[in-house]
mmCIF file of C-alpha atoms and ligand atoms in Angstrom:
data_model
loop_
_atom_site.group_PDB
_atom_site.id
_atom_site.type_symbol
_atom_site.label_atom_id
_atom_site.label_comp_id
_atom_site.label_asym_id
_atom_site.label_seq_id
_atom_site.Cartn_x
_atom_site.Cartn_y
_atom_site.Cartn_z
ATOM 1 C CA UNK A 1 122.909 -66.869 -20.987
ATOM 2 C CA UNK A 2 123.978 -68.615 -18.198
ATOM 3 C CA UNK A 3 127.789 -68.412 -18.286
ATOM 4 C CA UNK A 4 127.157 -65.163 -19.620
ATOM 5 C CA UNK A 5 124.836 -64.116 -16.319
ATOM 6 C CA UNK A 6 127.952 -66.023 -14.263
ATOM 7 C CA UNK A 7 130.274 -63.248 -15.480
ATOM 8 C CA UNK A 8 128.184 -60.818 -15.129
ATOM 9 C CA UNK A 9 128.224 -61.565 -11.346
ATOM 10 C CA UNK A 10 131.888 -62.245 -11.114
ATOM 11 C CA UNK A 11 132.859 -58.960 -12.764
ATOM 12 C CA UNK A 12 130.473 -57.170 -10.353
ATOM 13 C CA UNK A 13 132.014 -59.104 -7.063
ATOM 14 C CA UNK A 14 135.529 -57.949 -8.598
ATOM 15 C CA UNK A 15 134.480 -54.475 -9.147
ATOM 16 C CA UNK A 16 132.740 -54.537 -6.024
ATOM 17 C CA UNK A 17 135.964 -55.998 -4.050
ATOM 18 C CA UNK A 18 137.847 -53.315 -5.598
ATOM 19 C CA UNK A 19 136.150 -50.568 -4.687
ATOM 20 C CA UNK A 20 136.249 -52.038 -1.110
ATOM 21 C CA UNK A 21 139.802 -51.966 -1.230
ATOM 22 C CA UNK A 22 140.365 -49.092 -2.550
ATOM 23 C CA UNK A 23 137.893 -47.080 -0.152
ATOM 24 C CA UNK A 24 139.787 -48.628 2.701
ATOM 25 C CA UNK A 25 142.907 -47.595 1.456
ATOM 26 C CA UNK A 26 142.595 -44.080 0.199
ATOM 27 C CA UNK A 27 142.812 -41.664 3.515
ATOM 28 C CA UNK A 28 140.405 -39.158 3.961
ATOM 29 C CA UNK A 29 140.551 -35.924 1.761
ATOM 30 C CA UNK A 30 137.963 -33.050 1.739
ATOM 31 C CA UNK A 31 136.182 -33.012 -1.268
ATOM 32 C CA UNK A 32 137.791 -31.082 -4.069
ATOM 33 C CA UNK A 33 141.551 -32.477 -3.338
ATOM 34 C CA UNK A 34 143.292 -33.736 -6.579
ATOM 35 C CA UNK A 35 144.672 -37.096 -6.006
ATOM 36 C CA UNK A 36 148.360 -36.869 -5.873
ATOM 37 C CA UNK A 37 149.247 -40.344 -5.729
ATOM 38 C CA UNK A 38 147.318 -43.478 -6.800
ATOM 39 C CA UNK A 39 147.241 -46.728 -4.838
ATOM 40 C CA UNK A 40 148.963 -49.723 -5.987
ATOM 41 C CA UNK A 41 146.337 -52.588 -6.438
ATOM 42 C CA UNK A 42 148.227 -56.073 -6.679
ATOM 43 C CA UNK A 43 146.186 -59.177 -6.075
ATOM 44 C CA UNK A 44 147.646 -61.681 -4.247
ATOM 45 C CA UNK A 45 148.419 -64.976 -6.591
ATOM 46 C CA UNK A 46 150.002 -68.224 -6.134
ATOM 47 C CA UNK A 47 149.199 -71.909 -6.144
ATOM 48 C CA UNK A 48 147.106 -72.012 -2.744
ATOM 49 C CA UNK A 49 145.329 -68.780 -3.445
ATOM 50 C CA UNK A 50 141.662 -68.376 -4.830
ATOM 51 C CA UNK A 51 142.336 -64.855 -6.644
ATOM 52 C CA UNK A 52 140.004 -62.943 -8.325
ATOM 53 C CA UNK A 53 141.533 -63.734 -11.500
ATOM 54 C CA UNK A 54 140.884 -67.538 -11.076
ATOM 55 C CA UNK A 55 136.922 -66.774 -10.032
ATOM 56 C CA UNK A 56 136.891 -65.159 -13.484
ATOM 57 C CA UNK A 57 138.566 -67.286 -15.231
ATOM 58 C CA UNK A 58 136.668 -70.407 -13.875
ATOM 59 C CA UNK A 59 135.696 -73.078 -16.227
ATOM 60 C CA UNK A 60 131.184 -73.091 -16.699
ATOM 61 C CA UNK A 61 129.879 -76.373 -17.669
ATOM 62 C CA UNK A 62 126.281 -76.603 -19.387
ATOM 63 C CA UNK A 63 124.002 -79.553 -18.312
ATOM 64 C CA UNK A 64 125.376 -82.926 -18.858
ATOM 65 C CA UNK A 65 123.774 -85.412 -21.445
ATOM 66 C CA UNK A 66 124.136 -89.019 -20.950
ATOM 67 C CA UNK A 67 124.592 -91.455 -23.710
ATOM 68 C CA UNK A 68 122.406 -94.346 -23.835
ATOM 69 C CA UNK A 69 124.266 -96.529 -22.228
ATOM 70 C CA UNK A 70 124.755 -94.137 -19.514
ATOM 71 C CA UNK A 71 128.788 -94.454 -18.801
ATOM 72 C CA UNK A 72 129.476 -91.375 -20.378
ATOM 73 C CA UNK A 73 128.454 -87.717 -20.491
ATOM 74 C CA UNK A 74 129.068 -84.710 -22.790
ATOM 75 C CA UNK A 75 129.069 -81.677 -21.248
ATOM 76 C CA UNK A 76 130.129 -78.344 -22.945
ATOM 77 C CA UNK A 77 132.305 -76.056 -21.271
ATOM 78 C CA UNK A 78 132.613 -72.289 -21.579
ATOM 79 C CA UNK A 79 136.151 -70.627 -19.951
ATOM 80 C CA UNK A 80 136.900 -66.864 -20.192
ATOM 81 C CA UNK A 81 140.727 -66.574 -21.333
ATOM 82 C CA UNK A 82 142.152 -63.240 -19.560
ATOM 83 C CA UNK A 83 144.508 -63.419 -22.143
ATOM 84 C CA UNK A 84 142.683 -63.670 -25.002
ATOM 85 C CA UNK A 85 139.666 -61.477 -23.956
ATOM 86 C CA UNK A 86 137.364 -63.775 -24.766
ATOM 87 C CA UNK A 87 135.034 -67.365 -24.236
ATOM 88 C CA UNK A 88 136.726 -70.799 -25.294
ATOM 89 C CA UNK A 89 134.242 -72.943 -25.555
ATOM 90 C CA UNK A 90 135.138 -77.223 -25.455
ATOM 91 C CA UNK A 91 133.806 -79.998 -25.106
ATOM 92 C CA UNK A 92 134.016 -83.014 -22.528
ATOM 93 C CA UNK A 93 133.615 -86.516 -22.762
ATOM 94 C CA UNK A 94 133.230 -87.914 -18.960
ATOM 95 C CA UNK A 95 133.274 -91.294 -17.587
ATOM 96 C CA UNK A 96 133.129 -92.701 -14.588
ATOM 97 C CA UNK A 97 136.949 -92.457 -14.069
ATOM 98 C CA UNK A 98 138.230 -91.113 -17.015
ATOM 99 C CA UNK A 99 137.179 -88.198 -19.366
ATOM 100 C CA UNK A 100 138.951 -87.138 -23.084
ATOM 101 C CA UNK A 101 138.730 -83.657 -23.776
ATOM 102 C CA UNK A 102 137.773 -82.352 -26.818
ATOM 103 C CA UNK A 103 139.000 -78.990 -27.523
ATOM 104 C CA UNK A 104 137.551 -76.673 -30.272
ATOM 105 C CA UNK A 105 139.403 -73.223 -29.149
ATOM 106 C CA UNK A 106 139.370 -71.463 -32.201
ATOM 107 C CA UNK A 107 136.057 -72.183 -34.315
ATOM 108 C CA UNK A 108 133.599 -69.807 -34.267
ATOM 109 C CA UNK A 109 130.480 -70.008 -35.708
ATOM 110 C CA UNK A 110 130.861 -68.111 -38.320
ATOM 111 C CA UNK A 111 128.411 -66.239 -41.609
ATOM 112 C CA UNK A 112 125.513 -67.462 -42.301
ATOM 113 C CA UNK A 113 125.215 -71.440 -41.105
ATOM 114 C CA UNK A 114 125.551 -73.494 -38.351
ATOM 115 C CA UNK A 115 127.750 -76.554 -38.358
ATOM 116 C CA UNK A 116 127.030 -80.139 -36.957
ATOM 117 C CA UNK A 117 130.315 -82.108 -35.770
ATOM 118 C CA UNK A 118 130.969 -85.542 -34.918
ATOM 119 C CA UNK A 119 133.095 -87.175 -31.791
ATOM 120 C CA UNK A 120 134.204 -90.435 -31.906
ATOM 121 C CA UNK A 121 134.586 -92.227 -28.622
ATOM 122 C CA UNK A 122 136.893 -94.932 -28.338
ATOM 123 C CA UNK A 123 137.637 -97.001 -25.346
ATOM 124 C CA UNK A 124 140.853 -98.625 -25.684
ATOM 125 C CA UNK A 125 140.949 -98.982 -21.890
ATOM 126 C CA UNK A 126 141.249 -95.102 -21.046
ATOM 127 C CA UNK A 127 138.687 -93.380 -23.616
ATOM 128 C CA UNK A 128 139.651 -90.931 -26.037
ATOM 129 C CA UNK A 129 137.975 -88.934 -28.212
ATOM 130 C CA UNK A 130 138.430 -88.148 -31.917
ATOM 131 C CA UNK A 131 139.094 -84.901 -33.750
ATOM 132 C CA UNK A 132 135.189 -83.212 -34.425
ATOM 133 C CA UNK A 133 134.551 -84.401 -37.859
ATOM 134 C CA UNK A 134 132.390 -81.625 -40.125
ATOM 135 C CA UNK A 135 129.291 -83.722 -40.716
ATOM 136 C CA UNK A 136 127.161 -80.671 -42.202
ATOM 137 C CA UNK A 137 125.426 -77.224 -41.646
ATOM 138 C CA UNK A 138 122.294 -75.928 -40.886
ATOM 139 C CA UNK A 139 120.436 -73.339 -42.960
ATOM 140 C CA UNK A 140 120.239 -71.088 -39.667
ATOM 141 C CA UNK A 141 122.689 -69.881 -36.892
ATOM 142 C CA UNK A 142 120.713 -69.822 -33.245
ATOM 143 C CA UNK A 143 119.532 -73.413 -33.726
ATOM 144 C CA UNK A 144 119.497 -75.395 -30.313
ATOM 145 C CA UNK A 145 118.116 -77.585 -27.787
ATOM 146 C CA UNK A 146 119.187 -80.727 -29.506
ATOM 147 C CA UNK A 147 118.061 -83.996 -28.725
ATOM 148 C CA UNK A 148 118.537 -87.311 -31.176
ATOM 149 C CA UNK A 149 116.518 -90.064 -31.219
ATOM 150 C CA UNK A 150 119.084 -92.972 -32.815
ATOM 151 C CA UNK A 151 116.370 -95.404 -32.978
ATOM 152 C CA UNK A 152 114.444 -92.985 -35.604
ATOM 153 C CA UNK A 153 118.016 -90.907 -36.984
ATOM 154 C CA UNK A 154 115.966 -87.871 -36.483
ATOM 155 C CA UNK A 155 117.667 -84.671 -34.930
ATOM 156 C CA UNK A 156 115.005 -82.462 -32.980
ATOM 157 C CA UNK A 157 116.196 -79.154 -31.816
ATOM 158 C CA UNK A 158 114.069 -75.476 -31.745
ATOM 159 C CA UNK A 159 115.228 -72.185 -33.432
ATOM 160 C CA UNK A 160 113.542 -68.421 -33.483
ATOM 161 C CA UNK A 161 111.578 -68.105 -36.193
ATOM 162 C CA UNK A 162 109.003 -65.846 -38.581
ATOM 163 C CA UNK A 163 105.740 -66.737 -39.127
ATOM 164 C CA UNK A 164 106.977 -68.716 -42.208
ATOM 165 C CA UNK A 165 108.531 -71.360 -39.874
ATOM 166 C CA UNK A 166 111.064 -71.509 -42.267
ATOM 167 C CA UNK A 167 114.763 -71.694 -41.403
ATOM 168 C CA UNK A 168 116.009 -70.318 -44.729
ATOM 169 C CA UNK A 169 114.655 -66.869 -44.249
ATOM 170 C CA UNK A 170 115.545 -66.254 -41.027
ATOM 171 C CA UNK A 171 118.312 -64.259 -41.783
ATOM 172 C CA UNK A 172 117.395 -62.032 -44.583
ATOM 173 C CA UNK A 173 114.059 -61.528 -42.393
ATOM 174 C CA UNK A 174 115.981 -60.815 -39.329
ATOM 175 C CA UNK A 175 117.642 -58.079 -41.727
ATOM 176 C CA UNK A 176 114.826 -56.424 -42.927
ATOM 177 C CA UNK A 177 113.315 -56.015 -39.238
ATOM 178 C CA UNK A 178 116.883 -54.437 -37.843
ATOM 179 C CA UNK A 179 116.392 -52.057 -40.971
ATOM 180 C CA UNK A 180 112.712 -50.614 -40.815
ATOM 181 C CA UNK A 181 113.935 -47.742 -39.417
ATOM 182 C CA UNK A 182 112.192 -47.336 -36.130
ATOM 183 C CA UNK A 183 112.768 -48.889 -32.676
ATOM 184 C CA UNK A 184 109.076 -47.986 -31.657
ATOM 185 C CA UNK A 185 107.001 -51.007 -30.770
ATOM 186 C CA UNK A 186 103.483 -51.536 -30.565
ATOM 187 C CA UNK A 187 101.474 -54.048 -28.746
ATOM 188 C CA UNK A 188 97.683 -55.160 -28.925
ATOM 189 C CA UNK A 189 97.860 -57.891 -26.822
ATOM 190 C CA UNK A 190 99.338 -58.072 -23.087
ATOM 191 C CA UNK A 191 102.162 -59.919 -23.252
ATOM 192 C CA UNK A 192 105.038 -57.505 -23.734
ATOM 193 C CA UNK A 193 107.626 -58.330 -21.793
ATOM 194 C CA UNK A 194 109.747 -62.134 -21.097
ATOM 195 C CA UNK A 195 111.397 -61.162 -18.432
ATOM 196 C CA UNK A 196 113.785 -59.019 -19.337
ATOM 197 C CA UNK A 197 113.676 -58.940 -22.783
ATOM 198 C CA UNK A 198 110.453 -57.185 -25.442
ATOM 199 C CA UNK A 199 108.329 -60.137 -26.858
ATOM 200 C CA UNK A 200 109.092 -59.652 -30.882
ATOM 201 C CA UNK A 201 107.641 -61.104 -33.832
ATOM 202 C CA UNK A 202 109.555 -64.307 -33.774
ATOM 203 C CA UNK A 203 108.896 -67.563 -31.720
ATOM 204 C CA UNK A 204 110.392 -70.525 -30.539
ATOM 205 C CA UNK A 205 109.442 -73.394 -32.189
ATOM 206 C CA UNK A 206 111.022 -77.198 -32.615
ATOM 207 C CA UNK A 207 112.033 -78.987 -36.368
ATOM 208 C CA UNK A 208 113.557 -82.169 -36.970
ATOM 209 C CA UNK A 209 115.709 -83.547 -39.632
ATOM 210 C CA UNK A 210 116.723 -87.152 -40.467
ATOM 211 C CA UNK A 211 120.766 -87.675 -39.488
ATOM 212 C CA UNK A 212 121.999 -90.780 -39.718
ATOM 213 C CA UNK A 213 124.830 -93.113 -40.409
ATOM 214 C CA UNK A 214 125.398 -94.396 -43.884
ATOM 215 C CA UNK A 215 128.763 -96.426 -44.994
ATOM 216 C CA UNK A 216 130.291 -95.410 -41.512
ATOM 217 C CA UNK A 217 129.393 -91.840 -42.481
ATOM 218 C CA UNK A 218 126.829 -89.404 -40.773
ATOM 219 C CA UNK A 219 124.827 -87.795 -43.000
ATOM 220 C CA UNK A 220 122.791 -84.880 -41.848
ATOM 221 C CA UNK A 221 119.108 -84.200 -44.103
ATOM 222 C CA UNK A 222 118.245 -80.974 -45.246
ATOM 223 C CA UNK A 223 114.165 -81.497 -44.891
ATOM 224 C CA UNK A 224 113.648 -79.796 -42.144
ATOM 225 C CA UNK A 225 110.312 -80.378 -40.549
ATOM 226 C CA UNK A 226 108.735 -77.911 -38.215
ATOM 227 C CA UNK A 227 107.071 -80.250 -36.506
ATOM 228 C CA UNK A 228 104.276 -77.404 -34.696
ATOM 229 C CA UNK A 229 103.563 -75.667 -38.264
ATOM 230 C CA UNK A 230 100.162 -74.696 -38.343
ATOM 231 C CA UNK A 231 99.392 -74.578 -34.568
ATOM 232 C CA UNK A 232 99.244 -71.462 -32.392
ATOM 233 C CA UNK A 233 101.797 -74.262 -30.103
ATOM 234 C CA UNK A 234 105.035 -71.992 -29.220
ATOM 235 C CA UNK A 235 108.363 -74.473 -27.127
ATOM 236 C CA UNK A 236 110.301 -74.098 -25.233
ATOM 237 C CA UNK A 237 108.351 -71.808 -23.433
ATOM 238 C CA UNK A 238 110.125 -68.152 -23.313
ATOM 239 C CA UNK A 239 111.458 -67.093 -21.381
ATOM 240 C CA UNK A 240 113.109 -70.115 -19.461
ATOM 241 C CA UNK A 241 112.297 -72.938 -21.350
ATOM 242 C CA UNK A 242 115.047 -75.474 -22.630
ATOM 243 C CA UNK A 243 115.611 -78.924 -23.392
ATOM 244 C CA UNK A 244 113.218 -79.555 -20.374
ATOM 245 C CA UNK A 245 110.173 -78.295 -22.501
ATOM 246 C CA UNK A 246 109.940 -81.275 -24.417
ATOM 247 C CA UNK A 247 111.343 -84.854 -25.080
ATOM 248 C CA UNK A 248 111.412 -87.495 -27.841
ATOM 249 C CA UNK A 249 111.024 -91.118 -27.991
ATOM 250 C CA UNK A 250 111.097 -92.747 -31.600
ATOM 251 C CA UNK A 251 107.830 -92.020 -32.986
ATOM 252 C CA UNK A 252 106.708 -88.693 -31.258
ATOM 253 C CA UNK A 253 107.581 -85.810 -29.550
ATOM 254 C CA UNK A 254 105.860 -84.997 -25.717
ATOM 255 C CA UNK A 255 106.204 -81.335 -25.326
ATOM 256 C CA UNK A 256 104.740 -78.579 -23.225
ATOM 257 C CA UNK A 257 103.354 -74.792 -24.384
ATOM 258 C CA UNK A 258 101.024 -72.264 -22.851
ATOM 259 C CA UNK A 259 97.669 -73.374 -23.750
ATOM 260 C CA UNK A 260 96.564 -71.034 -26.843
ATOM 261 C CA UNK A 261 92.919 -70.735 -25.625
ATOM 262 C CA UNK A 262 93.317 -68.733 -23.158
ATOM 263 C CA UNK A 263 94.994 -65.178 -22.619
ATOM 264 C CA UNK A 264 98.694 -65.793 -22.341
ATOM 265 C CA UNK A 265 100.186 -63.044 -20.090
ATOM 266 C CA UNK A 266 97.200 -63.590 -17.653
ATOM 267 C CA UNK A 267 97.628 -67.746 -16.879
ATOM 268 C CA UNK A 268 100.099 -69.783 -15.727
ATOM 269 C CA UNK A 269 98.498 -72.953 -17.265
ATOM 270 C CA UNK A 270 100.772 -74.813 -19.887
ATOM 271 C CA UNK A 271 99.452 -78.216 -21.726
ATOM 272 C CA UNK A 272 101.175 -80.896 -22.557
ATOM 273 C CA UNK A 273 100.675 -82.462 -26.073
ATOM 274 C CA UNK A 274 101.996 -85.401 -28.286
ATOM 275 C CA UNK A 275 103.261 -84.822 -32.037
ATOM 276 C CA UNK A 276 104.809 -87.714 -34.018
ATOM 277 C CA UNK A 277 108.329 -86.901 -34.880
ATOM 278 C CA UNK A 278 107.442 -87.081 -38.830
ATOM 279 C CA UNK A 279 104.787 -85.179 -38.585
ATOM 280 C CA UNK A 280 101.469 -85.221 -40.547
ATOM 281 C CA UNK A 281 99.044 -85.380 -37.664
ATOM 282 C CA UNK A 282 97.689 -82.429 -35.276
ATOM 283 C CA UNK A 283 98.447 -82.538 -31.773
ATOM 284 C CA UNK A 284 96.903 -84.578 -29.064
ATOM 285 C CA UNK A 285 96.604 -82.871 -25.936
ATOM 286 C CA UNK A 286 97.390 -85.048 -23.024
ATOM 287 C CA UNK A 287 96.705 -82.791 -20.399
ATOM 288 C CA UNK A 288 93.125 -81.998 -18.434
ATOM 289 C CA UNK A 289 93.359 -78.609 -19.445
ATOM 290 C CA UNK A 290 92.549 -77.557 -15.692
ATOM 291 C CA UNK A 291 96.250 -78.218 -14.370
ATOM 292 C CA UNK A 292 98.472 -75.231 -14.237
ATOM 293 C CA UNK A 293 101.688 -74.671 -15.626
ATOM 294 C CA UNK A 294 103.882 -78.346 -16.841
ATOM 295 C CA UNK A 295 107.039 -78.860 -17.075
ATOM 296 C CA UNK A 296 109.669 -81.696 -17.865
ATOM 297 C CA UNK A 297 107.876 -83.844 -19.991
ATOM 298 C CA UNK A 298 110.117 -87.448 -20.324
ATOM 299 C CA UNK A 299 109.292 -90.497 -22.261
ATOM 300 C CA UNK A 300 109.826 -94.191 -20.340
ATOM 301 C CA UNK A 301 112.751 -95.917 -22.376
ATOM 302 C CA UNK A 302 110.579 -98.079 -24.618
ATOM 303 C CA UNK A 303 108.368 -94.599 -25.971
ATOM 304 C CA UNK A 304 104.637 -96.087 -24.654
ATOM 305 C CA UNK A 305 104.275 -93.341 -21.546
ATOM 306 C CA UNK A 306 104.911 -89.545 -20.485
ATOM 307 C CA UNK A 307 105.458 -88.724 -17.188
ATOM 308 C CA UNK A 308 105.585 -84.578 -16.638
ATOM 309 C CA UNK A 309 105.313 -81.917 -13.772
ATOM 310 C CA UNK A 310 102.575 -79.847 -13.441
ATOM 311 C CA UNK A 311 101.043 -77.395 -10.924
ATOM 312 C CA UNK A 312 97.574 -78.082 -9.735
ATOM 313 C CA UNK A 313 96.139 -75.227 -9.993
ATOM 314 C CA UNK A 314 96.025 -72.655 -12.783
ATOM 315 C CA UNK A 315 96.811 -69.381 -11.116
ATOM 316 C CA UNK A 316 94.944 -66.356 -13.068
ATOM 317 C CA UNK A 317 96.462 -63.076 -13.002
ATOM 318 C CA UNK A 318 93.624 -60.052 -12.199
ATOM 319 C CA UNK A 319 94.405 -56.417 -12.248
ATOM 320 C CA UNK A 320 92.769 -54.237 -10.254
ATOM 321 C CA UNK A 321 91.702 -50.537 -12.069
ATOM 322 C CA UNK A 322 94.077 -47.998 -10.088
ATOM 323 C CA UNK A 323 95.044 -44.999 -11.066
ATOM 324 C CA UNK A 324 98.741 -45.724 -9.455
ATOM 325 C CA UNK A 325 98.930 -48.568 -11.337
ATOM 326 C CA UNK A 326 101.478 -48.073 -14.457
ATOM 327 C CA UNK A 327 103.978 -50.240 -16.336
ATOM 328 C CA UNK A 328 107.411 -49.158 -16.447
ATOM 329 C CA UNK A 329 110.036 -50.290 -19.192
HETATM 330 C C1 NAG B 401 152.874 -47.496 -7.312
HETATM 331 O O1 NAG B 401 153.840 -48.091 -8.138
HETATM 332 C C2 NAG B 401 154.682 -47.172 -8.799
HETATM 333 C C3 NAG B 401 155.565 -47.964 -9.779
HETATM 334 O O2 NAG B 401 156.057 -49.148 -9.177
HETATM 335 C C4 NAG B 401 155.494 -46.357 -7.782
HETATM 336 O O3 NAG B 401 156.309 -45.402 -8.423
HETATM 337 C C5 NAG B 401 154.525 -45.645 -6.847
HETATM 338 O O4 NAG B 401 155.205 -44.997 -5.842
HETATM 339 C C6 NAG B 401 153.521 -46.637 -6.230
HETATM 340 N N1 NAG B 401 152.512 -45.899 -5.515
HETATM 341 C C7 NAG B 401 152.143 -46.190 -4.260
HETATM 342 C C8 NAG B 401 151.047 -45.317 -3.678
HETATM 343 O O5 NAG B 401 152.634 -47.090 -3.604
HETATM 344 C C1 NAG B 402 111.964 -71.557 -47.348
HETATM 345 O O1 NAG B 402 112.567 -70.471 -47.974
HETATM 346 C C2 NAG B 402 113.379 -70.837 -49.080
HETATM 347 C C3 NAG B 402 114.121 -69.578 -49.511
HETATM 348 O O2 NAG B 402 113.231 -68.509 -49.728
HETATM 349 C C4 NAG B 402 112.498 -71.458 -50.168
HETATM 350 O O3 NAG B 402 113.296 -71.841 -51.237
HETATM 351 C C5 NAG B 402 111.785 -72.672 -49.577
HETATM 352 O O4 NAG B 402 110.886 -73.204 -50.519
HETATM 353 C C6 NAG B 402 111.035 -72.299 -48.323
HETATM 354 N N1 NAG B 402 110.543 -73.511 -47.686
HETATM 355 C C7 NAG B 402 109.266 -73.672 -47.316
HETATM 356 C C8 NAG B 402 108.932 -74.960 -46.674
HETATM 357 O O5 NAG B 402 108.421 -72.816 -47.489
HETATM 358 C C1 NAG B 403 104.194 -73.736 -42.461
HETATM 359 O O1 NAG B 403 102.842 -73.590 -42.807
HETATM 360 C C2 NAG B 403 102.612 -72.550 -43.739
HETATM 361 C C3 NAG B 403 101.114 -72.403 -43.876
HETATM 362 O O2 NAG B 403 100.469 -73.623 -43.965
HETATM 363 C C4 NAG B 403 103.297 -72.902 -45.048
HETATM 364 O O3 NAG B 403 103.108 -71.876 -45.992
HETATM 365 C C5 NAG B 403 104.796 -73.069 -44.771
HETATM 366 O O4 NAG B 403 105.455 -73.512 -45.954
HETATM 367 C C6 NAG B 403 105.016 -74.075 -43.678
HETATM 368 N N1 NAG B 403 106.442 -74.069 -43.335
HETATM 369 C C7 NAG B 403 107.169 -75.167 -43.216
HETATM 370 C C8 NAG B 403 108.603 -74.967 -42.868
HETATM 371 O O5 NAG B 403 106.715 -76.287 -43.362
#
């Protein structure tokens, strides 16, 4: 979304630059004279010049995630080739000084699964990092926010899903809804709309599976736990919610979600609540429940506190009846 919203901009500052030029450069004509001649449109290029090809072309890194030890970063990198037509996506290793790259050009997520890949690191003076090695694949594509606790091998991450909660039938579920043959949609309840996009049937919602290393080898579990099964509790929060909705120490996971008692389109207020990582116990709310919306919920290194954000107040929506009052799609 965000690289994506990036280009979106730069195409619309080029296309907006060229129309600039070009008004400036065709003379006037009375409307209804065919263009004879067309202007020439060269961008100026070289080694000291910023050209709109380079803006477009600029390299988008995601957010940064720090490794334990906190001398290196990953961050994933998105780059629109010209050439090509399309996004490369890599990855970086960064240090302090020095940084390997890790380039996966060509590999494409593609069918039905999901793959998880492993980077070696070595520092042998300047750090390098291996070839991605194919660890496994997940029974779903659209799987992310990813964060690993090593101390419990688990893997937490959220995915859209059905009311099943179940990764497996994502797919043939997703088919069946592009198929039933009408776009109409009809709501009984107010929220319609995240942002920019028509609340559906499915809903964000966090799992975890067990990866570890065995024999020098990661292996990645297929028992995937959806950790908020059997809760009205929907994370990250649509529609801006990421890896800052929740964290994970080794025994639970802190996360926030619009509280379910009250009318969701109409308050801001969001709860925090605790969930062990392996499941089998309902939620504890850590919150007041008078607080507004929360955000950023973080775990102190040893797991035994939560610090968050949070609004003071909940703000409550009210409508008042008017007859100009209409919603628009
Ligand atoms: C644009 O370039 C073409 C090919 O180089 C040339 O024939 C034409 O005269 C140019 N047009 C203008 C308006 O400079
Ligand atoms: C998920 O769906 C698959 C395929 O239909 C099924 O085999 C599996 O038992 C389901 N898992 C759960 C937890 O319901
Ligand atoms: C979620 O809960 C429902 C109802 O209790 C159950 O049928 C389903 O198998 C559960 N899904 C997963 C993935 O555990």
């Amino acid at each position: 979304m965000g690289p994506l919203l990036s280009m979106w901009a730069s195409i619309a500052l080029l296309s907006m630059t060229l129309t600039a030029i070009l008004a400036s450069q065709y003379p006037f004509e009375m409307p209804g004279t065919p263009h004879v001649s067309q202007a020439n449109v060269t961008f100026k290029e070289g080694p000291d010049v910023f050209s709109p090809k380079d803006l477009v072309q600029l390299t988008r890194p995601g957010s940064a995630v720090a490794n334990p030890s906190g001398d290196l970063a990953f961050v994933s990198l998105s780059k629109y080739s010209l050439d090509e037509r399309k996004y490369v996506n890599f990855m970086v290793v960064k240090g302090l000084t020095e940084y390997a790259l890790s380039r996966r050009t060509d590999r494409k997520i593609q069918g039905k699964s999901q793959e998880v890949y492993a980077v070696s690191v070595q520092d042998e003076g300047v750090k390098s990092a291996s070839e991605p090695a194919l660890i496994g694949k997940f029974p779903a594509t659209g799987l992310t926010n990813f964060k690993y606790s090593a101390e419990a091998s688990t893997l937490v991450f959220s995915a859209y899903v059905w009311p099943d909660t179940n990764l497996s039938t994502i797919k043939e579920q997703d088919e069946a809804y592009e198929n039933r043959g009408t776009t109409a949609l009809v709501y009984d309840t107010a929220y319609v709309r995240h942002w920019d996009t028509w609340a559906g049937p499915k809903r964000s919602t966090l799992f975890s599976v067990s990866l570890k290393k065995e024999n020098d080898q990661w292996v990645l579990g297929d028992d995937y736990l959806a950790s908020l099964n059997g809760t009205d509790h929907y994370t990250p929060v649509e529609p801006f919610g990421g890896t800052d909705n929740f964290d994970i120490s080794s025994k639970h996971i802190a996360y926030t979600t619009k509280d379910p008692s009250v009318p969701e389109a109409w308050h801001t207020r969001q709860n925090i609540y605790l969930v062990p990582l392996k499941g089998g116990e309902k939620p504890k709310q850590l919150t007041t429940g008078k607080q507004g919306t929360t955000n950023s919920p973080v775990f102190s290194p040893q797991g035994t506190k939560v610090a968050w954000t949070e609004m003071a107040m909940n703000l409550i929506v009210h409508f008042l009846q008017s007859k100009d009052c209409y919603l628009r799609p």
